[in-house]
Tab-separated table of C-alpha atoms in Angstrom:
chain	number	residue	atom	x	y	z
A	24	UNK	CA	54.672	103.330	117.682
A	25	UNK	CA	57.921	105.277	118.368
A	26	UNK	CA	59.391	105.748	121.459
A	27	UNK	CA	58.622	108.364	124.051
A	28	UNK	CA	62.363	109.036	125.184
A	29	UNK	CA	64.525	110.566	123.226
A	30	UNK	CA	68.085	108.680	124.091
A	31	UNK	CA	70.885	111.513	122.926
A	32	UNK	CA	73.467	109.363	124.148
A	33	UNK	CA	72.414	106.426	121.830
A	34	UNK	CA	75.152	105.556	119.211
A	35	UNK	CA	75.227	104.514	115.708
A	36	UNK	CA	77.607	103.965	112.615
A	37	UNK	CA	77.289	106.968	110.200
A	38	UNK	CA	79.409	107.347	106.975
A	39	UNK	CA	78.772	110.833	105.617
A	40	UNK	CA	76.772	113.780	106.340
A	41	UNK	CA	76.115	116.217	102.895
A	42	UNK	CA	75.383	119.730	103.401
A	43	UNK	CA	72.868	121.707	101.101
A	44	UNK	CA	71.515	119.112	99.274
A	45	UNK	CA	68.471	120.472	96.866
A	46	UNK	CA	67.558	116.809	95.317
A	47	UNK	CA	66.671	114.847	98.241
A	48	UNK	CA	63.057	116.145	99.634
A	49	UNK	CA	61.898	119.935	99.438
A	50	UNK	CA	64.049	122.912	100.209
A	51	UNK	CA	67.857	122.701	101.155
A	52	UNK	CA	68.965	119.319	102.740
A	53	UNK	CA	71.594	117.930	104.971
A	54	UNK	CA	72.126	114.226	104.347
A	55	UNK	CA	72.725	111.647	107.214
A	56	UNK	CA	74.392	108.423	105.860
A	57	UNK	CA	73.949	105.642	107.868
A	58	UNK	CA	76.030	102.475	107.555
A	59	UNK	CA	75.181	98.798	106.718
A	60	UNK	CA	72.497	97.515	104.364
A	61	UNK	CA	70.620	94.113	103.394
A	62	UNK	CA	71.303	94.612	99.848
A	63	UNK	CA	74.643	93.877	97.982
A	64	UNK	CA	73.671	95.737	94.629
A	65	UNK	CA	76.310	95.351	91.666
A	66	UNK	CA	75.452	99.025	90.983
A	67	UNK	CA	76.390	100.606	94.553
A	68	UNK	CA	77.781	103.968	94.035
A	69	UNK	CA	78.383	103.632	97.831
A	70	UNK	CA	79.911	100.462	98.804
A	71	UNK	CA	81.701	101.440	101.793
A	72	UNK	CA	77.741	101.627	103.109
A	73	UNK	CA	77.156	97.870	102.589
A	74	UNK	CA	78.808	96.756	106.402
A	75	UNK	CA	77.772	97.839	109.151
A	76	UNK	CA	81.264	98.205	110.812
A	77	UNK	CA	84.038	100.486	109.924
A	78	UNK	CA	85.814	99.781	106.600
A	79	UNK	CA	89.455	100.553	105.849
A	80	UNK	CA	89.675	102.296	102.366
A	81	UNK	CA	93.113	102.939	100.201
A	82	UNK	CA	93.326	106.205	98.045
A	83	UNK	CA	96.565	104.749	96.128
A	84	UNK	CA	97.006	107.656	94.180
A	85	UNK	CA	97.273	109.371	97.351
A	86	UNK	CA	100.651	107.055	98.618
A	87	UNK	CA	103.519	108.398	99.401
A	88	UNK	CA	105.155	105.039	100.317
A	89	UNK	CA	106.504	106.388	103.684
A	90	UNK	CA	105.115	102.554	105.728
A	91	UNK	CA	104.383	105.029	108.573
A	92	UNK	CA	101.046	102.710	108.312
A	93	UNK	CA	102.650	99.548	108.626
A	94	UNK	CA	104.857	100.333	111.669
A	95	UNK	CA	102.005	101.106	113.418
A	96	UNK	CA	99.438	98.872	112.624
A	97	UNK	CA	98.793	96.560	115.449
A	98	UNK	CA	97.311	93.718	113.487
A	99	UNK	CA	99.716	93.315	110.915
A	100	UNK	CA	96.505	94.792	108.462
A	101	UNK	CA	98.818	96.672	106.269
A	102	UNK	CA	100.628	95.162	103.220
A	103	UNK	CA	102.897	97.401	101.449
A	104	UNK	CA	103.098	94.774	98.274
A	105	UNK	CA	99.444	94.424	98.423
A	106	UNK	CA	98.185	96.818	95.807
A	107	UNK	CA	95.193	97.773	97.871
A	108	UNK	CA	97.740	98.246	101.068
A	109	UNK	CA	95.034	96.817	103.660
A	110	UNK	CA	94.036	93.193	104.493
A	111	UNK	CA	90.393	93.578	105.525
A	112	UNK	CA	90.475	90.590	107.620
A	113	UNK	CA	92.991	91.134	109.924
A	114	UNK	CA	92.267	94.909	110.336
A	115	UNK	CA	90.567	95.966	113.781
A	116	UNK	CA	89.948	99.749	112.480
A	117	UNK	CA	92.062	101.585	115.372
A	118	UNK	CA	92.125	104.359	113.307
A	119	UNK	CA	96.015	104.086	114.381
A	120	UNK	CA	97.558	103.920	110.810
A	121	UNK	CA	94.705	106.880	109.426
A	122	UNK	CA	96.337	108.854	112.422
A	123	UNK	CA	100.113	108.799	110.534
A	124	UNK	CA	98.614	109.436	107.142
A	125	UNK	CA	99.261	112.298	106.889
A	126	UNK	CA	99.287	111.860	103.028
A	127	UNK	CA	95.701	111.019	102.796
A	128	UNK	CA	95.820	107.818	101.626
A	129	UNK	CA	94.111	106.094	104.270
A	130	UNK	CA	90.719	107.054	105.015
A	131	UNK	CA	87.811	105.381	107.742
A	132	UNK	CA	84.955	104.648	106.331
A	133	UNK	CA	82.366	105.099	108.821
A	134	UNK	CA	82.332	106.938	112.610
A	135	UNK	CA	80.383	106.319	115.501
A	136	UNK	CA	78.786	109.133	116.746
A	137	UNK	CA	75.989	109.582	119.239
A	138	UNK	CA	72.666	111.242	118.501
A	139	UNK	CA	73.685	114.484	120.366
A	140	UNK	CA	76.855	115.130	118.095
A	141	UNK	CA	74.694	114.749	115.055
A	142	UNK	CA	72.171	116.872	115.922
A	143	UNK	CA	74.824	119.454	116.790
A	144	UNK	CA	76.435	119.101	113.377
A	145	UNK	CA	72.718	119.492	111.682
A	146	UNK	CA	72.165	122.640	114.015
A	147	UNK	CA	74.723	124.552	111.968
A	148	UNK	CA	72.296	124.941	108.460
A	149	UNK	CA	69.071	124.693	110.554
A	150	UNK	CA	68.670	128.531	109.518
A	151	UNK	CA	68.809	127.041	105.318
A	152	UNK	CA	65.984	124.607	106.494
A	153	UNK	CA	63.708	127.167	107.837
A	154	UNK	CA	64.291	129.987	105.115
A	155	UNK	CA	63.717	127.372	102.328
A	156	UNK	CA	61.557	124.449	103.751
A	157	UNK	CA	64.158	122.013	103.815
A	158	UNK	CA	65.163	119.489	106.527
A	159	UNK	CA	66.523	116.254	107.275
A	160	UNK	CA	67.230	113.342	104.847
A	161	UNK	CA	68.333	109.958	106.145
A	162	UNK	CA	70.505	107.765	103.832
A	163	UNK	CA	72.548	104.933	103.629
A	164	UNK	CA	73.469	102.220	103.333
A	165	UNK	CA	69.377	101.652	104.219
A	166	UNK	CA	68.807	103.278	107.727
A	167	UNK	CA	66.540	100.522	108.916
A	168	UNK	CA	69.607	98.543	109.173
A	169	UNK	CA	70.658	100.862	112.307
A	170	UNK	CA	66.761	100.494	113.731
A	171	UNK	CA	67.364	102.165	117.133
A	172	UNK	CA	69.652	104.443	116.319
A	173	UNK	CA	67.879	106.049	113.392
A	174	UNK	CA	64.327	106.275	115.478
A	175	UNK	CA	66.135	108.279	118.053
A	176	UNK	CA	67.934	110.691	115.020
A	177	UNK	CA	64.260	111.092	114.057
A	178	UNK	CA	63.000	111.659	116.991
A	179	UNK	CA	65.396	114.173	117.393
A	180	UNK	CA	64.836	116.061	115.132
A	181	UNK	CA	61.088	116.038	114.871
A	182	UNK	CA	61.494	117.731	119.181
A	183	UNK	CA	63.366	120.597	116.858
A	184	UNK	CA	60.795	121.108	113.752
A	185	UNK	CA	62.932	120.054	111.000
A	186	UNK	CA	60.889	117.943	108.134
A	187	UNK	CA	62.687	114.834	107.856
A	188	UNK	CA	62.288	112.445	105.215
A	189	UNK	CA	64.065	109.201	104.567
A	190	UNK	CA	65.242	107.053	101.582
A	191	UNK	CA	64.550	103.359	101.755
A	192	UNK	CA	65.478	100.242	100.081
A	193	UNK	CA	62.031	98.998	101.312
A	194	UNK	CA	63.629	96.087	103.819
A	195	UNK	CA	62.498	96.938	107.066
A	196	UNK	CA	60.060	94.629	109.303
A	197	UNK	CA	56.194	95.527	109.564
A	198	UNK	CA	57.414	96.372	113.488
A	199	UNK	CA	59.879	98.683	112.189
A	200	UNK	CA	58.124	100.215	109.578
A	201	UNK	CA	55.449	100.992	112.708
A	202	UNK	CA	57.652	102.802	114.329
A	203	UNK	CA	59.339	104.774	111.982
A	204	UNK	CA	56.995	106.293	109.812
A	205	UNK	CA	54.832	108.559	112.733
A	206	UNK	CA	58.188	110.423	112.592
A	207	UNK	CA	58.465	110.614	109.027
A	208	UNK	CA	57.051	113.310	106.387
A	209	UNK	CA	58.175	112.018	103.329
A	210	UNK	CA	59.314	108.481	101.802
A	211	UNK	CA	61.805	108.195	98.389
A	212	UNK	CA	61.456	104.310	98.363
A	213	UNK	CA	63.482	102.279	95.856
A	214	UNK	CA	62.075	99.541	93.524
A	215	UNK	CA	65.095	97.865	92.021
A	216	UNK	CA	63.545	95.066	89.857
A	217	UNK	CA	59.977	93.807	89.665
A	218	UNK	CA	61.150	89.944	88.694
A	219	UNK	CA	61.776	88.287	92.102
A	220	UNK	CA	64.503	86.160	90.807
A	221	UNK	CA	66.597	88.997	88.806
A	222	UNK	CA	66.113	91.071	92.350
A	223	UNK	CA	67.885	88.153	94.029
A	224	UNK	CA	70.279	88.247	91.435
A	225	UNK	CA	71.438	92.014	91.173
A	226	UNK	CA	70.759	92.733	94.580
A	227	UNK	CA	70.885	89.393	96.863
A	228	UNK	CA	68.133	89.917	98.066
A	229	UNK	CA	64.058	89.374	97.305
A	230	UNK	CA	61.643	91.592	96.248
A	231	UNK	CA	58.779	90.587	98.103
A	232	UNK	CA	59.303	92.182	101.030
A	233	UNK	CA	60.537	95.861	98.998
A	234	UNK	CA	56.685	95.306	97.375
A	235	UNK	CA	55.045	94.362	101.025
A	236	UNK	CA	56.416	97.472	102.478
A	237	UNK	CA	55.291	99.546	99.639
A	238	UNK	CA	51.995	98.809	100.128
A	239	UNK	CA	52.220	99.172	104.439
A	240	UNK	CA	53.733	102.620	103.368
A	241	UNK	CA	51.054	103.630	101.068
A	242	UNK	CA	47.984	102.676	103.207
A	243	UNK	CA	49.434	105.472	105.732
A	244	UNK	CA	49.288	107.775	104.342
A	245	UNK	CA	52.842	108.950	104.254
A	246	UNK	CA	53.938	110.861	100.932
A	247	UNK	CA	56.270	108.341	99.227
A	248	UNK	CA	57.698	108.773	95.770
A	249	UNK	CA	59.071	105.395	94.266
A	250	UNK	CA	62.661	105.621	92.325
A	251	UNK	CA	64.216	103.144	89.710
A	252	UNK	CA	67.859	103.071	89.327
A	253	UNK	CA	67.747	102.420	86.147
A	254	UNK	CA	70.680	100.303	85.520
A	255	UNK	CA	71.469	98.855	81.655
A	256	UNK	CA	70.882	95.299	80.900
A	257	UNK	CA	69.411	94.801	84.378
A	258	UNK	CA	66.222	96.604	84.868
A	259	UNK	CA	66.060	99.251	81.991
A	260	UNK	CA	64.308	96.466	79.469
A	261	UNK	CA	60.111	98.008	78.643
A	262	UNK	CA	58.580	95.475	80.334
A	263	UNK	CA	59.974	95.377	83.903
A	264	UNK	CA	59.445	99.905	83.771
A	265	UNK	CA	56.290	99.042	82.281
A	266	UNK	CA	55.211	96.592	85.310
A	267	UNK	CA	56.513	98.740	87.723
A	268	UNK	CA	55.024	101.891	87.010
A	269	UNK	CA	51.391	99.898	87.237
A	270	UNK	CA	51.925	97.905	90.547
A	271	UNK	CA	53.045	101.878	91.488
A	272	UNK	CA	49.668	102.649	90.588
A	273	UNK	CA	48.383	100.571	92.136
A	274	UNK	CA	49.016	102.482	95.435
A	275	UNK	CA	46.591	104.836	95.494
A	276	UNK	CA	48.376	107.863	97.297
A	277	UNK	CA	51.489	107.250	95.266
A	278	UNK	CA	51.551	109.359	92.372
A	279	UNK	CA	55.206	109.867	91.721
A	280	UNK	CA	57.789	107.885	90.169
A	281	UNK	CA	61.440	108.803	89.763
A	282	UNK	CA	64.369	107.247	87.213
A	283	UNK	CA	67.544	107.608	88.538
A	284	UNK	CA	69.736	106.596	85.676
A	285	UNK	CA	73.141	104.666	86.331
A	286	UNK	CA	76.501	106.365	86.391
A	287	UNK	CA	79.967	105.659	87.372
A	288	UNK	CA	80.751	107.991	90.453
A	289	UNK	CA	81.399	105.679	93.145
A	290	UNK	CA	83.552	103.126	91.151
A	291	UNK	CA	86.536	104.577	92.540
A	292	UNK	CA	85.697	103.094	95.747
A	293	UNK	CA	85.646	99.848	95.337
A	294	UNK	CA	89.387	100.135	94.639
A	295	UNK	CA	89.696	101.934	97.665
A	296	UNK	CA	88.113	99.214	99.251
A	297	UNK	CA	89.878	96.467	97.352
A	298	UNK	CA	87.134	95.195	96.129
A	299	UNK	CA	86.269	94.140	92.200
A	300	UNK	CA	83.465	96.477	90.404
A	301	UNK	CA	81.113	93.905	88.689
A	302	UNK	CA	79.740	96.101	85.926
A	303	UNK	CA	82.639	97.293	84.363
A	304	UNK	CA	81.223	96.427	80.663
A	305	UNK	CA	77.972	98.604	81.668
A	306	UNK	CA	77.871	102.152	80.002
A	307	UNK	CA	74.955	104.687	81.271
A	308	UNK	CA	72.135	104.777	79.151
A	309	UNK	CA	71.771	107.692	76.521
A	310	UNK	CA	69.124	110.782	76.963
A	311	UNK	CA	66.989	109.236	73.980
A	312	UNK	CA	66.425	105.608	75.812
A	313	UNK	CA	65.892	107.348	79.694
A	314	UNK	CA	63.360	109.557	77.933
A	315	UNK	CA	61.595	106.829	75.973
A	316	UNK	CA	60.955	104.962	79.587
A	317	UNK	CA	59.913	108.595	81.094
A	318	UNK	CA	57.153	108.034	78.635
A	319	UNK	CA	56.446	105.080	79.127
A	320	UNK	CA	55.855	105.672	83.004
A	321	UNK	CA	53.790	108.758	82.141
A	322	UNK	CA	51.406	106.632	80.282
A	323	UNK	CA	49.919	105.370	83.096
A	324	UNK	CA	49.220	108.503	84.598
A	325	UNK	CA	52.003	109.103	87.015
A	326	UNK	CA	54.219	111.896	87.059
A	327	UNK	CA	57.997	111.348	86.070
A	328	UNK	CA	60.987	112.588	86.703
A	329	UNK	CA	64.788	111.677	86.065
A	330	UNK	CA	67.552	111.890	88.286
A	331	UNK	CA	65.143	113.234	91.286
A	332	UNK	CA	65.397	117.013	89.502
């Protein structure tokens, strides 16, 4: 069971929060992005989520070459022959070399903040939530990963009214899964491969405790909708959509299954981040093949959607 104090000084990482979002639950959204996740999947269109610290990133385009960054970096973190400019290792994220930036090439990923100064920056659309029967979304990263922190955000806003709903990798203990979902109106839960070894693979991680939770979530009750990112050459083959969509109906209050088809948008940052993107030789899949596994997941009587619209 949750808690029964609500903590507003208790502090987590977040990464982002996205106003008047219409894709994410009912009504107009806000988005809170927490940081750090279990999974490491090739396909991340937010990698700066993956730690659970503060991340450095590098908007090269952005350089002005002044080295304002490097004479101020106590660390020695900043390299100004090093195409991606910071050495992860050695950086401490002061913030001190985002400070002299004034170029905007160096950018934080990630700021703790307390549950108080979210809910104050979720305040501001709280009149879009009522008029349209929006709410609260929690994101990551996968917000389980920040347990404490993101029962208290819920908590918080459940003493205000708002619907909140939550999107899940599915890797969360029984314990936490408990004590979350009282606080919780709806669940978008991902299922990124039913093969346990090609989940290991893609995501380093198994899928036996994504398909564990499923169930837990199910038997409560809850309202979850299941998504596929539906990533070429990884998990868009018949027979894995096909075995999905039946161990999806299998849950008996689950009626809803969502593709989210790949796409590019967040390759950018793994340059930023100096990292290597692992599927450059992967093209999104065309309208034709999405819509010939929509009907395949209709067939066993669920309802489909792509891209969460």
């Amino acid at each position: 069971m949750p808690s029964n104090t609500l903590d507003l000084q208790a502090k987590g990482v977040i990464f982002d929060i996205q106003r008047f979002s219409v894709h994410d639950g009912p009504g107009i959204r806000t988005i809170v992005f927490l940081k750090g996740c279990p999974l490491k999947c090739d396909w991340c269109s937010n990698p700066e989520s993956q730690q659970s610290q503060q991340e450095l990133m590098f908007i090269g385009h952005n350089c002005i070459g002044c080295s304002k960054c490097l004479s101020v970096c106590p660390a020695g973190a900043i390299d100004m022959e090093n195409p991606s400019r910071v050495i992860q290792k050695k950086c401490t994220h002061c913030g001190k070399c985002v400070e002299v930036c004034y170029a905007g090439a160096l950018n934080m990923a990630g700021e703790e903040k307390t549950v108080e100064m979210v809910l104050s920056e979720l305040k501001k659309d709280a009149i879009y939530y009522r008029n349209s029967g929006g709410g609260i979304t929690f994101s990551g990263g996968e917000p389980f990963f920040q347990q404490e922190f993101f029962e208290q955000l819920l908590m918080g806003c459940r003493s205000i009214g708002w619907h909140t709903t939550i999107e899940t990798t599915g890797v969360a203990t029984e314990k936490g899964l408990n004590r979350i979902l009282p606080l919780v109106d709806l669940v978008f839960m991902d299922i990124k491969h039913m093969d346990d070894q090609k989940h290991q693979l893609y995501t380093g991680t198994s899928n036996k405790t994504v398909l564990k939770n499923a169930k837990i979530i199910a038997k409560t009750g809850v309202p979850m909708i299941v998504r596929i990112p539906v990533i070429p050459e990884v998990n868009d083959d018949l027979m894995n959509i096909q075995a999905t969509a039946d161990f999806v109906r299998s849950l008996e209050s689950v009626k809803e299954l969502q593709l989210m088809p790949y796409h590019r948008l967040g390759q950018n940052k793994y340059d930023y981040l100096g990292r290597e993107y692992a599927l450059n030789e992967i093209k999104p899949a065309n309208k034709a093949s999405i819509d010939q596994l929509k009907e395949a997941v209709e067939a066993y009587g669920l309802k489909c959607s792509i891209g969460g619209s």
